[in-house]
CSV table of C-alpha atoms in Angstrom, one decimal:
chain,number,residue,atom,x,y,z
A,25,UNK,CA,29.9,39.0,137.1
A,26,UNK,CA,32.1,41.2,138.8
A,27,UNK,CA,36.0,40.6,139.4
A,28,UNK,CA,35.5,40.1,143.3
A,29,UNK,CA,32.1,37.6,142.8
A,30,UNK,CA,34.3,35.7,140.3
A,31,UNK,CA,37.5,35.6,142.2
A,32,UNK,CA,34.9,34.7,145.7
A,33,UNK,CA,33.7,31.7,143.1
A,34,UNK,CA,37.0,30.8,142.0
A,35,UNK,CA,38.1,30.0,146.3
A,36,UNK,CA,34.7,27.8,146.8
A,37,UNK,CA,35.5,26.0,143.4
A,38,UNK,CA,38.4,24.8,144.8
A,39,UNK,CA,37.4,24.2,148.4
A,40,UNK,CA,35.0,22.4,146.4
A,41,UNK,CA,37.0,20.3,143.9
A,42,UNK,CA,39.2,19.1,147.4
A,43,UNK,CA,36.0,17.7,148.8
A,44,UNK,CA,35.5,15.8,145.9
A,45,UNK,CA,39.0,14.6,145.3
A,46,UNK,CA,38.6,12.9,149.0
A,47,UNK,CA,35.8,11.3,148.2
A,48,UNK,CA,37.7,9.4,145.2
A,49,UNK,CA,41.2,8.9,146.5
A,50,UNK,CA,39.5,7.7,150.3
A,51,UNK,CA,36.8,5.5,148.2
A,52,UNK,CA,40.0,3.8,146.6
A,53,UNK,CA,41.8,3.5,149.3
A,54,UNK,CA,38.9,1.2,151.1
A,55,UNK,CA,37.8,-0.4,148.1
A,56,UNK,CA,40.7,-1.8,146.3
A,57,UNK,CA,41.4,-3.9,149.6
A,58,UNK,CA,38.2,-4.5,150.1
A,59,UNK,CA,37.8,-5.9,146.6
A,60,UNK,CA,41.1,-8.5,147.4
A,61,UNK,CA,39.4,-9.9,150.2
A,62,UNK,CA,35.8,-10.1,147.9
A,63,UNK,CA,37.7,-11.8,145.0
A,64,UNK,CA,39.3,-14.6,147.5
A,65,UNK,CA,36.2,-15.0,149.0
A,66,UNK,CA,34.6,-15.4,145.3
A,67,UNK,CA,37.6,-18.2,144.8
A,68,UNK,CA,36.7,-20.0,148.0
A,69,UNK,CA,36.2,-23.8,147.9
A,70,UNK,CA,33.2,-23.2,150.4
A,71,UNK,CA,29.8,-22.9,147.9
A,72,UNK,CA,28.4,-21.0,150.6
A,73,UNK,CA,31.3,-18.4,151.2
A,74,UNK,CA,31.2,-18.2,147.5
A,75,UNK,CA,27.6,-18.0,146.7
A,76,UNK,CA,26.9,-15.2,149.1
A,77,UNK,CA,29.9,-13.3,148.1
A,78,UNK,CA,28.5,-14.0,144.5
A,79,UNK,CA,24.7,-12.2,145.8
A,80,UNK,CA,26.9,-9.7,147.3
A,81,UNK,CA,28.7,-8.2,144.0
A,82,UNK,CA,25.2,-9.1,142.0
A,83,UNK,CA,23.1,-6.7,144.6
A,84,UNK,CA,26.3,-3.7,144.2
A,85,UNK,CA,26.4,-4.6,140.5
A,86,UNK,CA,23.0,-4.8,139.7
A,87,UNK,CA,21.4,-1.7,141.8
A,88,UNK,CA,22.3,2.1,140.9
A,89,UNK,CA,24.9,3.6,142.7
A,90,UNK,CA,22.7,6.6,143.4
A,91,UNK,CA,20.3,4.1,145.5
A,92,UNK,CA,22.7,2.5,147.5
A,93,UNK,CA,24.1,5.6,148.7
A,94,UNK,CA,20.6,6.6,150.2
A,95,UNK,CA,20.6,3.4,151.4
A,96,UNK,CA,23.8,3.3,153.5
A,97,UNK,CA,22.6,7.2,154.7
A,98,UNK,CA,19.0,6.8,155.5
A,99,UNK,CA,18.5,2.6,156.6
A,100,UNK,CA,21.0,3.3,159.4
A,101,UNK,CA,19.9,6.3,160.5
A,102,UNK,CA,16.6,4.7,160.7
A,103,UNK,CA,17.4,1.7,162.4
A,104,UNK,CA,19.2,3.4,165.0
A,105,UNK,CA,17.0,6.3,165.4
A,106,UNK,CA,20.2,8.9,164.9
A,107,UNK,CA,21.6,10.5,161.9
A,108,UNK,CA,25.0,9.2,160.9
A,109,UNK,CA,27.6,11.9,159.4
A,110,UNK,CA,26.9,12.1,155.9
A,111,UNK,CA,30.4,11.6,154.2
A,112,UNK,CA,31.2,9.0,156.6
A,113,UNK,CA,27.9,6.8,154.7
A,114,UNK,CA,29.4,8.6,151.5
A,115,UNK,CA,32.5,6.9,151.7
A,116,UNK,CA,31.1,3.7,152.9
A,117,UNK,CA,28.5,2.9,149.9
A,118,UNK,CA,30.9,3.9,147.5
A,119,UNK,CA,33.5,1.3,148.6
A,120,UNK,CA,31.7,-1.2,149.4
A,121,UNK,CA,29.8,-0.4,145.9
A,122,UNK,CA,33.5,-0.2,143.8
A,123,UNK,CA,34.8,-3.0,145.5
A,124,UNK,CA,32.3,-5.1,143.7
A,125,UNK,CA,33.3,-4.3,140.4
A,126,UNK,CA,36.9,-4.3,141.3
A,127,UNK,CA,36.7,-8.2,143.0
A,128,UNK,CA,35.3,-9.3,139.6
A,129,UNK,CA,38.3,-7.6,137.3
A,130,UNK,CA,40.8,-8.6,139.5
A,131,UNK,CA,39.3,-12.4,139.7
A,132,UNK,CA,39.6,-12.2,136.0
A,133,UNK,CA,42.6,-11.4,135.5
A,134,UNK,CA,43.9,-13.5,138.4
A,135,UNK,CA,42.2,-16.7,137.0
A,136,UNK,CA,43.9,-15.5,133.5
A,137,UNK,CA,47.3,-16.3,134.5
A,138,UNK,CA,48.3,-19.7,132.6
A,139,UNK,CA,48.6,-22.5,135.5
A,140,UNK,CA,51.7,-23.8,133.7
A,141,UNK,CA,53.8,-20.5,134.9
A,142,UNK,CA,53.0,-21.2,138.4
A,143,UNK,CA,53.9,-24.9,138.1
A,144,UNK,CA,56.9,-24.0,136.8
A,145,UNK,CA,57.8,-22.3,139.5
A,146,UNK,CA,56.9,-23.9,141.9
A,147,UNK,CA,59.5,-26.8,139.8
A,148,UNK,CA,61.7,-24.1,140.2
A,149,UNK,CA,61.6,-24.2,144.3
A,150,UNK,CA,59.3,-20.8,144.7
A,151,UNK,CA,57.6,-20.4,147.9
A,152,UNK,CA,53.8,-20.2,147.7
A,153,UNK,CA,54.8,-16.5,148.8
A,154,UNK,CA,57.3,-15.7,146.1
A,155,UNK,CA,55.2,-17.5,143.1
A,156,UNK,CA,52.2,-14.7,144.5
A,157,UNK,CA,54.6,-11.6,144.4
A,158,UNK,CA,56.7,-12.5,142.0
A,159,UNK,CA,54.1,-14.3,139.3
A,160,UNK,CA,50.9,-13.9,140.3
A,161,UNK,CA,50.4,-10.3,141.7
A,162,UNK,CA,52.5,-8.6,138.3
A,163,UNK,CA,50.9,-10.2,135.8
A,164,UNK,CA,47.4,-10.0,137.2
A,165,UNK,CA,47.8,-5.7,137.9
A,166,UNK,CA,48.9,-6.1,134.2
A,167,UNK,CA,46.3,-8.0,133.0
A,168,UNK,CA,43.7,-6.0,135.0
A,169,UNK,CA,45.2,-2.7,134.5
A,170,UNK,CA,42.9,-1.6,131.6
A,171,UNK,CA,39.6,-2.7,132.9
A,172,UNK,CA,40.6,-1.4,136.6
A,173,UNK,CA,41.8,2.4,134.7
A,174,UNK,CA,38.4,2.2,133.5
A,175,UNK,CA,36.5,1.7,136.8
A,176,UNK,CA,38.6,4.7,138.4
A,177,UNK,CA,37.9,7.2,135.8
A,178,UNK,CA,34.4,6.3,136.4
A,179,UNK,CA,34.8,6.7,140.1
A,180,UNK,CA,36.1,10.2,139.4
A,181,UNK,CA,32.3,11.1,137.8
A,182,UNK,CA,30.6,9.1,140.6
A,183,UNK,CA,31.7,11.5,143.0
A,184,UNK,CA,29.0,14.3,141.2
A,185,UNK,CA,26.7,11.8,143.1
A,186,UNK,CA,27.8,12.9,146.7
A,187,UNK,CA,25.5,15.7,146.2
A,188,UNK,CA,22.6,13.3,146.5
A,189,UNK,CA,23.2,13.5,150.3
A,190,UNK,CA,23.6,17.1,150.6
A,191,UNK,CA,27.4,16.7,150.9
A,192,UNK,CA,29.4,20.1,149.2
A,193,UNK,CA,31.6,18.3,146.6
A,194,UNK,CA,32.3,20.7,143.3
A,195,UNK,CA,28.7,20.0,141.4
A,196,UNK,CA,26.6,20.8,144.2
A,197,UNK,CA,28.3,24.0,144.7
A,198,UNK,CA,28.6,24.2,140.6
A,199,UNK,CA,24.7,23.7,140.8
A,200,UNK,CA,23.7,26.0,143.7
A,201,UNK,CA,26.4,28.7,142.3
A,202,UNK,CA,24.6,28.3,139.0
A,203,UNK,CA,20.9,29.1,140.5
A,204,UNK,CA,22.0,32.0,142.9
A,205,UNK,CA,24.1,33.9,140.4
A,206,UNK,CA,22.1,33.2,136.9
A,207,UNK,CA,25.0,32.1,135.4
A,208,UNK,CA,26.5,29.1,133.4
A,209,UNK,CA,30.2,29.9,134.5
A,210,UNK,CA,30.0,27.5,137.9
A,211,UNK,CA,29.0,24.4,135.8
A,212,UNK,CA,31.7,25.1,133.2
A,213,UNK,CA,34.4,25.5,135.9
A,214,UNK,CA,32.9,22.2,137.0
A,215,UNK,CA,33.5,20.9,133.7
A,216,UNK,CA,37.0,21.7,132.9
A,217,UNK,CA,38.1,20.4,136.6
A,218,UNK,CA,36.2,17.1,135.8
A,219,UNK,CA,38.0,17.2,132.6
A,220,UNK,CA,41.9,17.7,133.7
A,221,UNK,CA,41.3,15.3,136.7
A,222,UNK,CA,40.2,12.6,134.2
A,223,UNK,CA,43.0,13.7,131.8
A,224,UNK,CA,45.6,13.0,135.1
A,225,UNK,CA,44.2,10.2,136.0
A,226,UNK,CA,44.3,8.8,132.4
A,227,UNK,CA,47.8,9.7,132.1
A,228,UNK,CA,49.0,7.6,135.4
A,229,UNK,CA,47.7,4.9,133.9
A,230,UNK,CA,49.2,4.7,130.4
A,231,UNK,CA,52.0,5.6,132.5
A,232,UNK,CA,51.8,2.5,134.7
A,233,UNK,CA,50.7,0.5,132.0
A,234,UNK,CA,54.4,1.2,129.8
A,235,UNK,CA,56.7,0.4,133.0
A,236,UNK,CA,54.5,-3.2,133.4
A,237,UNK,CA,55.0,-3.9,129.4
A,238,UNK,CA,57.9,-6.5,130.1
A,239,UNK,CA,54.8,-8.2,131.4
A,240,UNK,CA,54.0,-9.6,128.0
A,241,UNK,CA,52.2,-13.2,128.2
């Protein structure tokens, strides 16, 4: 490989690795809400809200990723008779499919939280508001934080999967780099980037998890 093919790989590695870095930081930015509103609708009083939220996270939990994302592409473009942008139905079936897993370790840790601390503050003369920010909301991120640092350095793997529906994230232009030039170096670049965006990723998180250690219940 000459200097001027690998310095020409180098650029579309990178172009590449941005692509992918959208897809997780744009699929966490839809799901983690998305999963607040599941996991109250799990908690609902209503059976029926609750049972088909329940189907819901079963169906996104129980199904591989890699089908539901040629769901969301090819059922739509099917039923309306035109092709929908790719990333856009990227983006969507990986939200909707993290915000399953993300409702269920935040109900969890929500429905963790002794009732006796809320009672108490409630004693105390806490709104329903400040008990939620002040009580609730803390201890839950720091009950949840391990399971939920798990799920997002999983997330930043899943996003290989993109090139399932033809969309140029870092391993499909690590695979197609690989074929046209006959060489292993593409995959290896791949590799490494995977590798140091886990290792970041990682790092926020023990990170987070030290400043939430006066948390301790």
């Amino acid at each position: 490989m000459s200097a001027s093919q690998f310095q020409a790989l180098v650029v579309q590695m990178l172009s590449a690795s941005l692509v992918s870095m959208s897809i997780f930081f744009l699929t966490l930015i839809f799901s983690i809400p998305l999963g607040c509103a599941v996991t109250s609708l799990k908690l609902s009083r209503s059976r029926i809200i609750s049972g088909i939220t329940n189907i819901y996270i079963i169906i996104m939990r129980g199904t591989p990723l890699i089908l539901q994302l040629l769901f969301f592409y090819f059922v739509p473009s099917f039923l309306f008779k035109h092709a929908i942008n790719r990333f856009v139905s990227l983006i969507i079936a990986m939200s909707v499919n993290y915000a399953a897993y993300f409702a269920e370790i935040f109900r969890g840790g929500y429905l963790s939280i002794p009732s006796g601390l809320k009672e108490a503050a409630k004693i105390l003369g806490f709104s329903k508001r400040q008990v939620f920010f002040s009580i609730s909301l803390p201890i839950t991120v720091k009950r949840v934080l391990p399971s939920f640092a798990g799920e997002v350095v999983t997330l930043v793997k899943d996003t290989a999967l993109a090139s399932v529906l033809g969309v140029a994230e870092l391993f499909r232009v690590a695979q197609t780099s690989t074929s046209r030039m006959f060489s292993l170096t593409p995959l290896v670049m791949a590799g490494v980037f995977y590798f140091i965006f886990n290792a970041l990723v990682s790092e926020f998180f023990r990170w987070t998890e030290k400043k939430l250690n006066y948390y301790n219940f």
